[in-house]
Short mmCIF file of C-alpha atoms in Angstrom, two decimals:
data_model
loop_
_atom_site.label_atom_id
_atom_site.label_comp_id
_atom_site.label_asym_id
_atom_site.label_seq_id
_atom_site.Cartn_x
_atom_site.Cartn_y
_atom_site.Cartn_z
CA UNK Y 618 -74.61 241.91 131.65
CA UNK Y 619 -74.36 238.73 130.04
CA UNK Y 620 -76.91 236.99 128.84
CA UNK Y 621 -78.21 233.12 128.96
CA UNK Y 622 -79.77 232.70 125.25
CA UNK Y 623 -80.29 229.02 124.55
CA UNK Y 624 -77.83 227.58 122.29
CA UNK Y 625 -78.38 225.61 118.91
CA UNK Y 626 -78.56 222.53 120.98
CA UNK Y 627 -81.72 223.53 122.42
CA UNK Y 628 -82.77 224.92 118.72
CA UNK Y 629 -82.51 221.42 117.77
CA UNK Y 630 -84.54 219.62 119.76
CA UNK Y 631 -87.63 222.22 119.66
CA UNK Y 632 -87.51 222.81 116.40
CA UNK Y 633 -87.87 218.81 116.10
CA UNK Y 634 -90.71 219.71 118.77
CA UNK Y 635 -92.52 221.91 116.72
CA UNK Y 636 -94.12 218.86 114.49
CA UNK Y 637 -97.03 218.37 115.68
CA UNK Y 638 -97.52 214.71 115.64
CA UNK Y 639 -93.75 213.50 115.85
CA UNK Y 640 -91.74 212.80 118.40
CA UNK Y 641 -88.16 213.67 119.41
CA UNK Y 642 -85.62 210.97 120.77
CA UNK Y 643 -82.70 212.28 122.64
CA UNK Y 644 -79.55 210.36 123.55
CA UNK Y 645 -78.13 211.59 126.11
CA UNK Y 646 -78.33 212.15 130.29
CA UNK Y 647 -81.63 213.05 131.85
CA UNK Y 648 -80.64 216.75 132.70
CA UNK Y 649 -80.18 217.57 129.01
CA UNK Y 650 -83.98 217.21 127.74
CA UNK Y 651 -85.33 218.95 130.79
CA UNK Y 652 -85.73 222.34 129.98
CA UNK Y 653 -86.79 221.60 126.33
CA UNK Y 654 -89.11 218.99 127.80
CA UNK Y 655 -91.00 221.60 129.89
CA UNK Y 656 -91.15 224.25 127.16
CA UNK Y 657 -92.34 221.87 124.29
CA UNK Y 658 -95.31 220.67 126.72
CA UNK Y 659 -95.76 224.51 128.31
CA UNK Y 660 -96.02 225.92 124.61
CA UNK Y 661 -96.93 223.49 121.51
CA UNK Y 662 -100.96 223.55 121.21
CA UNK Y 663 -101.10 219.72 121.71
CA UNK Y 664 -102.62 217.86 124.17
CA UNK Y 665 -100.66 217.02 127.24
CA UNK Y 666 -100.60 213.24 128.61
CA UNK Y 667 -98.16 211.95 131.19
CA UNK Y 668 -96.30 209.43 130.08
CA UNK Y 669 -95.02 206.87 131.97
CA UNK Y 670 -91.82 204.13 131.39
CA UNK Y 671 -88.24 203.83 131.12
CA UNK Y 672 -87.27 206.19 128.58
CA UNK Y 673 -90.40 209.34 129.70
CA UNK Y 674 -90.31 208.86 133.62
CA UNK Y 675 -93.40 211.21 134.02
CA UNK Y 676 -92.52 213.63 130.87
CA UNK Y 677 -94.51 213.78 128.28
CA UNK Y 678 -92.61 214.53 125.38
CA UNK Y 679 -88.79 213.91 124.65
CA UNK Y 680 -88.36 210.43 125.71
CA UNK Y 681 -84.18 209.74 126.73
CA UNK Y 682 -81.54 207.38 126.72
CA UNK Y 683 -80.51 208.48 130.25
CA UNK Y 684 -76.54 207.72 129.44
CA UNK Y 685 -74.33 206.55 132.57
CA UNK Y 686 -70.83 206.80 133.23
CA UNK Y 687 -70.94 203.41 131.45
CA UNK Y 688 -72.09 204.02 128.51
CA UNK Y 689 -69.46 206.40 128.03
CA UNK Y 690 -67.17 203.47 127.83
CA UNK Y 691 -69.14 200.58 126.03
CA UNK Y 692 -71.40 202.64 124.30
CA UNK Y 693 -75.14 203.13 124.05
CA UNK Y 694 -76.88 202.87 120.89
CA UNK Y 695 -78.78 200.24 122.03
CA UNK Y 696 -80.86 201.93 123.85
CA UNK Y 697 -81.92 204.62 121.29
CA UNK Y 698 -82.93 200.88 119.01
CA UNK Y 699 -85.02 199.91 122.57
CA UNK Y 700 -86.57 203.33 122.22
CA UNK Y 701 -87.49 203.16 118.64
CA UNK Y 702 -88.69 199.72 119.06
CA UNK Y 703 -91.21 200.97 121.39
CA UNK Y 704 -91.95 203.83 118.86
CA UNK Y 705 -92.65 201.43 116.10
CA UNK Y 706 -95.15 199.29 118.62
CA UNK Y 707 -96.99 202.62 119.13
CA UNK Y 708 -97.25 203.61 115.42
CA UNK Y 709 -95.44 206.67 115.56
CA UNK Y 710 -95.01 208.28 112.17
CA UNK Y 711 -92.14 210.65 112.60
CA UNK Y 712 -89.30 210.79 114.72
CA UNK Y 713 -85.93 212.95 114.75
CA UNK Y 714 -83.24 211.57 116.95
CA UNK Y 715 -80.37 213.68 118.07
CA UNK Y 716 -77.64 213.59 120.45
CA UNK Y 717 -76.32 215.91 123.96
CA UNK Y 718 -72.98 217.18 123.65
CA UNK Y 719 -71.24 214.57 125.67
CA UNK Y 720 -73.32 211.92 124.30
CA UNK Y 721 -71.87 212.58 120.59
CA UNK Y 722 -68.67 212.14 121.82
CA UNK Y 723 -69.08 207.96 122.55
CA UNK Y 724 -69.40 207.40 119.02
CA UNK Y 725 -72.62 205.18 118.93
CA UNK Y 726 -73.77 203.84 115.75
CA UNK Y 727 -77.45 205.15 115.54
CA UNK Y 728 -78.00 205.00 112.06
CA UNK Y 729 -77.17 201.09 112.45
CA UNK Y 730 -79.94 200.98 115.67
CA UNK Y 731 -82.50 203.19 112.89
CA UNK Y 732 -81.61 200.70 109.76
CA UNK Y 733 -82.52 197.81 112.32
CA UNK Y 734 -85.58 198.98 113.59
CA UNK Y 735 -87.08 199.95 109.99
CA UNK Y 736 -87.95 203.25 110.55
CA UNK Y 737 -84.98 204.29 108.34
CA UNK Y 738 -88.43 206.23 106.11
CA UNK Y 739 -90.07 208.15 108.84
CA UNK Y 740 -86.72 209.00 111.07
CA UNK Y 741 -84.27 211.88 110.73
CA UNK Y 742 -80.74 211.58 112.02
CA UNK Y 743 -79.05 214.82 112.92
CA UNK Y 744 -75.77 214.32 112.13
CA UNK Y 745 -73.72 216.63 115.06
CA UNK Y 746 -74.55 218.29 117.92
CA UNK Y 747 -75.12 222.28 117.46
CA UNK Y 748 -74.25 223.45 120.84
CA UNK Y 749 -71.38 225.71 119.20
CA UNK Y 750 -73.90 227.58 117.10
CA UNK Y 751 -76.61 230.16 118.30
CA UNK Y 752 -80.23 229.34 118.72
CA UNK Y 753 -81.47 230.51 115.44
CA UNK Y 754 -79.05 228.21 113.78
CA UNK Y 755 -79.58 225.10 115.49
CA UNK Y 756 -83.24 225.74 114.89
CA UNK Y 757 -82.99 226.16 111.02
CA UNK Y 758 -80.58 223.08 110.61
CA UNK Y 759 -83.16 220.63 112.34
CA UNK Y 760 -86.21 222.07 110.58
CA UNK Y 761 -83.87 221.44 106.80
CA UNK Y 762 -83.12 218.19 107.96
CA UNK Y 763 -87.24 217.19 108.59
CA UNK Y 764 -88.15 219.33 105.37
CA UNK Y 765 -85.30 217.07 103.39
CA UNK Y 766 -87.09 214.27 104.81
CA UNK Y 767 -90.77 215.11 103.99
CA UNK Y 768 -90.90 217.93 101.60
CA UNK Y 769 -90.46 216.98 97.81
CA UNK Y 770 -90.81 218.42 94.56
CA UNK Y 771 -94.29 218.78 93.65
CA UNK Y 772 -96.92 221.35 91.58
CA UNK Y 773 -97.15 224.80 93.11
CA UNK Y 774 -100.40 226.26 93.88
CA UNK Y 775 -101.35 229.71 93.31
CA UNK Y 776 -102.56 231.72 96.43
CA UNK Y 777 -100.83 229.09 98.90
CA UNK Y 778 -98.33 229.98 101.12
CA UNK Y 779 -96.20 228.67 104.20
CA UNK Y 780 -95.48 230.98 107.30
CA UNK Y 781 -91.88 230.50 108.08
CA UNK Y 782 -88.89 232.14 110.56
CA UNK Y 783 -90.43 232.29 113.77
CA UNK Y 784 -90.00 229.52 116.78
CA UNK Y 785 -93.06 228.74 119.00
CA UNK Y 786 -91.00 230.07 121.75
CA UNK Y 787 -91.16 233.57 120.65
CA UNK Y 788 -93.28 236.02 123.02
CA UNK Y 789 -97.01 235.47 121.80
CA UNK Y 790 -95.94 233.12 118.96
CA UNK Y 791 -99.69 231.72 118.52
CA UNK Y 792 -102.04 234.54 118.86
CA UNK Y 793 -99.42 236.60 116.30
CA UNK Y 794 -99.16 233.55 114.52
CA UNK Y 795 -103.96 233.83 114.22
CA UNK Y 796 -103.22 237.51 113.32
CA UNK Y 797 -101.23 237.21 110.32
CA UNK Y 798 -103.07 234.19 108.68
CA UNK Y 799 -106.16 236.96 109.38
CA UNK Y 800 -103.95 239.83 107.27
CA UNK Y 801 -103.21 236.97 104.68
CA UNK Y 802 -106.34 236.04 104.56
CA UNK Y 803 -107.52 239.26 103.65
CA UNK Y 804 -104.74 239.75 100.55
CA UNK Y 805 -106.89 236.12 99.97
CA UNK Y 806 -104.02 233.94 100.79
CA UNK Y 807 -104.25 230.51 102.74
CA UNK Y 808 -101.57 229.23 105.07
CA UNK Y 809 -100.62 225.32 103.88
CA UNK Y 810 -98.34 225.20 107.03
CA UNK Y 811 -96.71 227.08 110.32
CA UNK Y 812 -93.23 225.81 109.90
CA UNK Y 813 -90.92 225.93 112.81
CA UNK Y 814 -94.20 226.96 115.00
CA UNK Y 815 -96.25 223.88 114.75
CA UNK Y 816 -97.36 222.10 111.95
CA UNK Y 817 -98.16 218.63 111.41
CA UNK Y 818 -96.73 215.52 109.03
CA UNK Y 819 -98.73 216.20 106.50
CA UNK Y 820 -98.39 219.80 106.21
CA UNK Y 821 -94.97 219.38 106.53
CA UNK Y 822 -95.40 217.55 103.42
CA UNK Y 823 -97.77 219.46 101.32
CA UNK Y 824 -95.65 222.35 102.33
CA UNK Y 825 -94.14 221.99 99.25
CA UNK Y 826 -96.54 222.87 97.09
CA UNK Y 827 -97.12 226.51 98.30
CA UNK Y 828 -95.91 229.57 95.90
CA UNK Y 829 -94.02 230.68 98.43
CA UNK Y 830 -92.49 231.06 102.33
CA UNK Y 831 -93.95 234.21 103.68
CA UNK Y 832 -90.68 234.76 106.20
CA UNK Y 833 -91.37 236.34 109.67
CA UNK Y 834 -87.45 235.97 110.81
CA UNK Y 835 -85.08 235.01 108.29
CA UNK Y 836 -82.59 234.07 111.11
CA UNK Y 837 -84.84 231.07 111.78
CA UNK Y 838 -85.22 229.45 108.25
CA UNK Y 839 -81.95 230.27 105.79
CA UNK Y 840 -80.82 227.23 105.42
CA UNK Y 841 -84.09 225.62 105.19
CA UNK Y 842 -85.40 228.27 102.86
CA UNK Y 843 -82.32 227.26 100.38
CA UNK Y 844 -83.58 224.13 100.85
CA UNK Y 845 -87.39 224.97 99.70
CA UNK Y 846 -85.85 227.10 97.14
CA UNK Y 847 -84.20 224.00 95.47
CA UNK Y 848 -87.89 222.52 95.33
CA UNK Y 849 -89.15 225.74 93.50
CA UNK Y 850 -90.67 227.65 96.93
CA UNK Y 851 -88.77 231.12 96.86
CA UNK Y 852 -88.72 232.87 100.32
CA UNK Y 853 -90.01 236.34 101.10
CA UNK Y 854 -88.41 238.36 103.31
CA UNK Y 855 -89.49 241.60 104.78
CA UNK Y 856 -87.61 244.20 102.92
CA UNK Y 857 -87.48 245.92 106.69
CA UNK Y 858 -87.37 242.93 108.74
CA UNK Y 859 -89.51 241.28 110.78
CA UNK Y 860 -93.58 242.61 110.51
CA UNK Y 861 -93.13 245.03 113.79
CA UNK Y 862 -94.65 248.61 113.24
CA UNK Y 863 -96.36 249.87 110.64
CA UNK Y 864 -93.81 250.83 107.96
CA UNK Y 865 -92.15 247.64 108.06
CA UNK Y 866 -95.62 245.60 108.25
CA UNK Y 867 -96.40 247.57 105.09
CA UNK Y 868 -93.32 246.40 103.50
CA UNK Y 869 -93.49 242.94 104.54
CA UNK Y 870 -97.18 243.03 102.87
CA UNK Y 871 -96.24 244.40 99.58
CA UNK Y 872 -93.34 242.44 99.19
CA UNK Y 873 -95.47 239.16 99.67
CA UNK Y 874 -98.18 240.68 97.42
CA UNK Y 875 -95.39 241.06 94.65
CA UNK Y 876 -93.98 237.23 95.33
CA UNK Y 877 -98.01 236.09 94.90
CA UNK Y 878 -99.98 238.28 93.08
CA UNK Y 879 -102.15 238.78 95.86
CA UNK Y 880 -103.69 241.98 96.20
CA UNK Y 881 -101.92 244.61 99.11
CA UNK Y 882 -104.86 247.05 99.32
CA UNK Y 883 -107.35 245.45 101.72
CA UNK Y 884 -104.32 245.09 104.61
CA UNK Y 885 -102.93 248.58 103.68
CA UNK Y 886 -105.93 249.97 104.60
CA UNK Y 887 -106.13 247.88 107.44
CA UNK Y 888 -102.70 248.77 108.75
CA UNK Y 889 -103.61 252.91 107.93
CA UNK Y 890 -106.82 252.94 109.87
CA UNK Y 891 -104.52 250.91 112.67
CA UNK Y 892 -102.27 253.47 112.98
CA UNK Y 893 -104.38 256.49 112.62
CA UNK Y 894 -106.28 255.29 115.98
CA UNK Y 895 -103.33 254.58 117.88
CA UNK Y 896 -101.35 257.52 117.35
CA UNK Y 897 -104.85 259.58 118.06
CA UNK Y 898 -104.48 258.05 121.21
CA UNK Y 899 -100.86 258.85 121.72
CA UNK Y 900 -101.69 262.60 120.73
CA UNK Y 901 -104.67 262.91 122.93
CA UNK Y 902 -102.59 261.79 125.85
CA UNK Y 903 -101.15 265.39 125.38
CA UNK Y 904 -98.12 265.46 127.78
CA UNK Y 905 -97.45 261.67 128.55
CA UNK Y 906 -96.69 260.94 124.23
CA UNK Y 907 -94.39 263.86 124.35
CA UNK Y 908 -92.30 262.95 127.34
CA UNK Y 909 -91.42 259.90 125.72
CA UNK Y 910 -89.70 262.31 123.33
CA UNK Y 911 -85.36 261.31 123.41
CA UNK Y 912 -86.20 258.82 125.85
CA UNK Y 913 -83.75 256.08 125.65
CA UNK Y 914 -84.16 251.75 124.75
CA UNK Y 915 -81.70 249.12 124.66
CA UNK Y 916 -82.51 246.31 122.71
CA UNK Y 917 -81.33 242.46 122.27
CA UNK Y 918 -82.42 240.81 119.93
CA UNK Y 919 -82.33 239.21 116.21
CA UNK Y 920 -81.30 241.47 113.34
CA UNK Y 921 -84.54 240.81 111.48
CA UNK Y 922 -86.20 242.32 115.05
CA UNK Y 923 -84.44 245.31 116.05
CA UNK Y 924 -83.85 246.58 112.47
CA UNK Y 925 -88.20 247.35 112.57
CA UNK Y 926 -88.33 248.20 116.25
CA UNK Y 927 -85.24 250.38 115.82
CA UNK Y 928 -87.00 252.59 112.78
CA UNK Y 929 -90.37 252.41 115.05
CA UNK Y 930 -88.96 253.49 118.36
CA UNK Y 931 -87.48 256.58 116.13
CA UNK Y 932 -89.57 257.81 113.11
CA UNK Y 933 -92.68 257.23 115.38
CA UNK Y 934 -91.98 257.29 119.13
CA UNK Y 935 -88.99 259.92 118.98
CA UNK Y 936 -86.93 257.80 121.36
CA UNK Y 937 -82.82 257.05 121.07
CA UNK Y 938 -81.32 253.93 121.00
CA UNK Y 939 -78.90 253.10 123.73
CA UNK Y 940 -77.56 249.41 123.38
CA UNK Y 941 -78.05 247.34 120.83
CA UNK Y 942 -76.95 243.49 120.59
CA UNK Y 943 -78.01 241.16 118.19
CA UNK Y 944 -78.21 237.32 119.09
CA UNK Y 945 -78.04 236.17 115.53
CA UNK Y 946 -76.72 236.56 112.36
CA UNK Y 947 -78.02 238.67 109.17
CA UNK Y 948 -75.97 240.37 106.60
CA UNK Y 949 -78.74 242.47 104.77
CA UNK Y 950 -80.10 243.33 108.03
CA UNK Y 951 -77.27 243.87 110.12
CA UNK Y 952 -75.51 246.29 107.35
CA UNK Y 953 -79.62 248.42 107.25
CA UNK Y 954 -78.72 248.49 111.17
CA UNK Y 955 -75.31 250.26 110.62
CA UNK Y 956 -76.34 252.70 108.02
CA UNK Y 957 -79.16 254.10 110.18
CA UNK Y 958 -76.92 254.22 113.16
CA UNK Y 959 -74.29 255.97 111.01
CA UNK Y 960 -76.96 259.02 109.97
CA UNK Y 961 -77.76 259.50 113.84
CA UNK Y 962 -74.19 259.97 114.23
CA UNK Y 963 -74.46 256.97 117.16
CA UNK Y 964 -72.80 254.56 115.13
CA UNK Y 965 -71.46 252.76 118.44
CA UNK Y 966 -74.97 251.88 119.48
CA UNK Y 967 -74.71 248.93 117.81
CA UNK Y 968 -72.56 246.47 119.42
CA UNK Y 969 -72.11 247.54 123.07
CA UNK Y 970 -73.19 244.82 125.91
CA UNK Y 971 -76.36 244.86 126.95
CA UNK Y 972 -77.84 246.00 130.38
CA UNK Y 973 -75.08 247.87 131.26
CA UNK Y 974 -76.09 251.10 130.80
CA UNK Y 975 -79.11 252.72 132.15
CA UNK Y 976 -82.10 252.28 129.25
CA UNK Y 977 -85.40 254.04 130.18
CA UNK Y 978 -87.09 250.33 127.84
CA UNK Y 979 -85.46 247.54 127.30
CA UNK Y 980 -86.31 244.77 125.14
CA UNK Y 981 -84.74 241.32 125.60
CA UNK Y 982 -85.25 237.55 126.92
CA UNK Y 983 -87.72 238.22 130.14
CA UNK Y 984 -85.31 237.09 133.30
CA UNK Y 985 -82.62 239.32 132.03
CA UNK Y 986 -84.69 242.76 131.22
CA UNK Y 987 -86.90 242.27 134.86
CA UNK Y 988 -83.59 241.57 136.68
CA UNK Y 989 -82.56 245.00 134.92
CA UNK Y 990 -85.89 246.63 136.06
CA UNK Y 991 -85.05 244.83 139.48
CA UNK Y 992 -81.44 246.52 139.61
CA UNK Y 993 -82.70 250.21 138.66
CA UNK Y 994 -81.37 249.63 135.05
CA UNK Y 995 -84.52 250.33 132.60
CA UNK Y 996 -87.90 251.76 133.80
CA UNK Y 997 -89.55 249.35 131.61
CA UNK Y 998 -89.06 246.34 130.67
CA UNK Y 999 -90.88 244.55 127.90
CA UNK Y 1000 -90.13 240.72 127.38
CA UNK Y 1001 -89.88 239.56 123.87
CA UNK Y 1002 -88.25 235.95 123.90
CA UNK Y 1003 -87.06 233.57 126.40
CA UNK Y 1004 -85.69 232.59 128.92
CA UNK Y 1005 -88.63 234.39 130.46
CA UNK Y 1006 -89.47 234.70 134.18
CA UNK Y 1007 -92.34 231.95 135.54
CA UNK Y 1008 -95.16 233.19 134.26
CA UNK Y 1009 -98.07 231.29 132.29
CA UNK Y 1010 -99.00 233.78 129.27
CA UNK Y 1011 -102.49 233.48 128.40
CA UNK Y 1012 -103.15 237.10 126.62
CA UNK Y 1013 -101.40 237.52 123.40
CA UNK Y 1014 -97.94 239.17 124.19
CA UNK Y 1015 -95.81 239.44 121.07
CA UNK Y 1016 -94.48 243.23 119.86
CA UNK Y 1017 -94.62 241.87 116.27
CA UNK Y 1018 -97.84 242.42 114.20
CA UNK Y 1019 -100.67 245.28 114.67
CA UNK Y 1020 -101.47 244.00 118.54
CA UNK Y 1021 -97.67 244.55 119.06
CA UNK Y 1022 -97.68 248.40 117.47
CA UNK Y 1023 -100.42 248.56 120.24
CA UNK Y 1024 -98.41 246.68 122.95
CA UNK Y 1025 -95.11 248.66 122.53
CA UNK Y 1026 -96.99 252.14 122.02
CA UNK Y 1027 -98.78 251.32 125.86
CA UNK Y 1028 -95.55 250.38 127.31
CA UNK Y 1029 -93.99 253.62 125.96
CA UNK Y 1030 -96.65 255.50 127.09
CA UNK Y 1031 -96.93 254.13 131.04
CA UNK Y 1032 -93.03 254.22 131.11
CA UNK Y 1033 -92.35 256.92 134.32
#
């Protein structure tokens, strides 16, 4: 079953989304900013005005150059100028203008239309359009391109820290997003900025003076992290991915304690106590936790995701892995993938095409696992990232953090 991930086109413009208090110009037709449109005003914790006019038509974020078939032949940078223009009147202070697919084809000079308008300081031109390149990508080559623009060299303070690698499209992205400054918080480490999930200018800017970028999903920030490396921010990576279950939230805490200094203890503890009650719970239910025994999942997802859920859904849950596909790329994590694969003697796990083979949970993108469930394919299916079916989530839903050891444990549990 093949599945509809959005491409590094759509990385692009809501990564450029996720600042807070910039804006993001496309050039290009109208159909092209719909979808990002909706998302950026359905998920980014800003306030939501209408906005009316030539270039918003009702939208409020994402204004467009709306090219027509003639544009394609004299060209259209002059409307991307008309659009910054109106910018400039309404004091914007960041903008990053990118182009559709067909639209980079014409060949306008928009760099010329920026120069002109003189908001060459606060403006960032993306160079190419990234529709060839997968989600993660596009999203970690647009946030590089805004940190080149705003983050520079400065002094480093101790006990500050960015949270990096995640986009606010993820499943639960904010309410994870409160429950790890809380577990920071505790090691006595404050969060200078959410990069890639919504931050503002100016913490884009003081970004640069944290100790370090506490990575959630390396798949989302490698080329920016080079980037903040070069400026004397080293990145910290969860030696087993992504913080999802309890032995790899414990590594991701005492490898940030080592990059800081910060003291593990307080969160250890936590992250004990958390799992002590929930397996209590899964013990107690007597008959239903041991069912789940050699149960099977499928999973597709990033490397830096199923690498943790694969070692939870095993060592803890005693299920089997089915299908696995990853949607982006990771070396380190990919290779951890293959060895523990290769010791369950199911080394062709990894790599077979999702959804079609029957999984009694499946993780993956929300349309595509309930259309499984739909079809008789999985007996449970747990969305993790989008494209999602229409639902508004208000309750925290992410299967990352100590919520989501909770959150997959239930669904395990009710699976019949």
């Amino acid at each position: 079953m093949k599945h509809t991930r959005p491409d590094g086109f759509y990385g692009s413009m809501l990564a450029a989304e996720s600042i807070l208090d910039g804006t993001t110009i496309l050039h290009g037709p109208g159909g092209c900013r719909g979808f990002a449109s909706s998302l950026s005003s359905r998920y980014v914790p800003r306030e939501f005005t209408s906005v009316e006019g030539e270039f918003f038509f009702h939208r409020s974020r994402i204004p467009c150059t709306y090219v027509d078939p003639d544009d394609y032949i004299y060209g259209a940078s002059g409307k991307v100028g008309m659009i910054l223009d109106l910018l400039k009147d309404k004091d914007t202070r960041f903008a990053v203008v990118l182009e559709s697919p067909g639209a980079s084809l014409i060949g306008d000079k928009l760099q010329d239309e920026i120069i002109s308008s003189g908001m060459s300081e606060k403006t960032v031109l993306l160079g190419k359009c990234l529709m060839s390149e997968s989600y993660g990508k596009g999203y970690d080559h647009t946030l590089c391109a805004i940190a080149r623009k705003l983050a520079v060299k400065q002094e480093k303070y101790k006990g500050k820290v960015n949270l990096v690698g995640l986009p606010f499209t993820a499943k639960g992205c904010f309410p994870l997003v409160r429950e790890l400054h809380r577990l920071l918080s505790m090691m006595g480490l404050e969060v200078i900025a959410d990069i890639g999930m919504a931050c503002t200018i100016d913490q884009m800017r003081e970004s640069s003076s944290a100790c370090a970028n506490v990575c959630i999903c390396p798949e989302y920030f490698a080329e920016t992290g080079e980037y903040y490396e070069s400026i004397g921010v080293p990145l910290v990576r969860g030696p087993l991915g992504a913080p999802l279950g309890y032995e790899a939230m414990a590594a991701w805490v005492k490898a940030i304690a080592e990059a800081t200094g910060a003291d593990p203890a307080p969160v250890l503890r936590f992250l004990e106590e958390e799992e002590h009650d929930v397996f209590r719970t899964v013990q107690g239910s007597l008959q239903a936790g041991e069912i789940a025994y050699f149960r099977s999942f499928s999973v597709l997802a990033e490397p830096s995701i199923v690498l943790p859920l694969l070692l939870y859904m095993v060592r803890k849950i005693r299920m089997v892995p089915d299908c696995i596909e990853l949607t982006e790329k990771d070396g380190i994590y990919e290779s951890q993938i293959r060895e523990i694969l290769q010791r369950m003697g199911v080394p062709e796990v990894l790599g077979k095409e999702f959804g079609t083979e029957f999984a009694d949970v499946a993780f993956g993108p929300g349309g595509m696992v309930e259309c499984l469930q739909q079809k008789g394919m999985c007996s449970t299916a747990v969305d993790i990232a989008i494209p999602s079916r229409a639902y508004f989530d208000i309750a925290p839903k992410s299967i990352l953090g100590p919520d989501g050891c909770r959150r997959i444990t239930e669904y395990v549990l009710n699976t019949r």
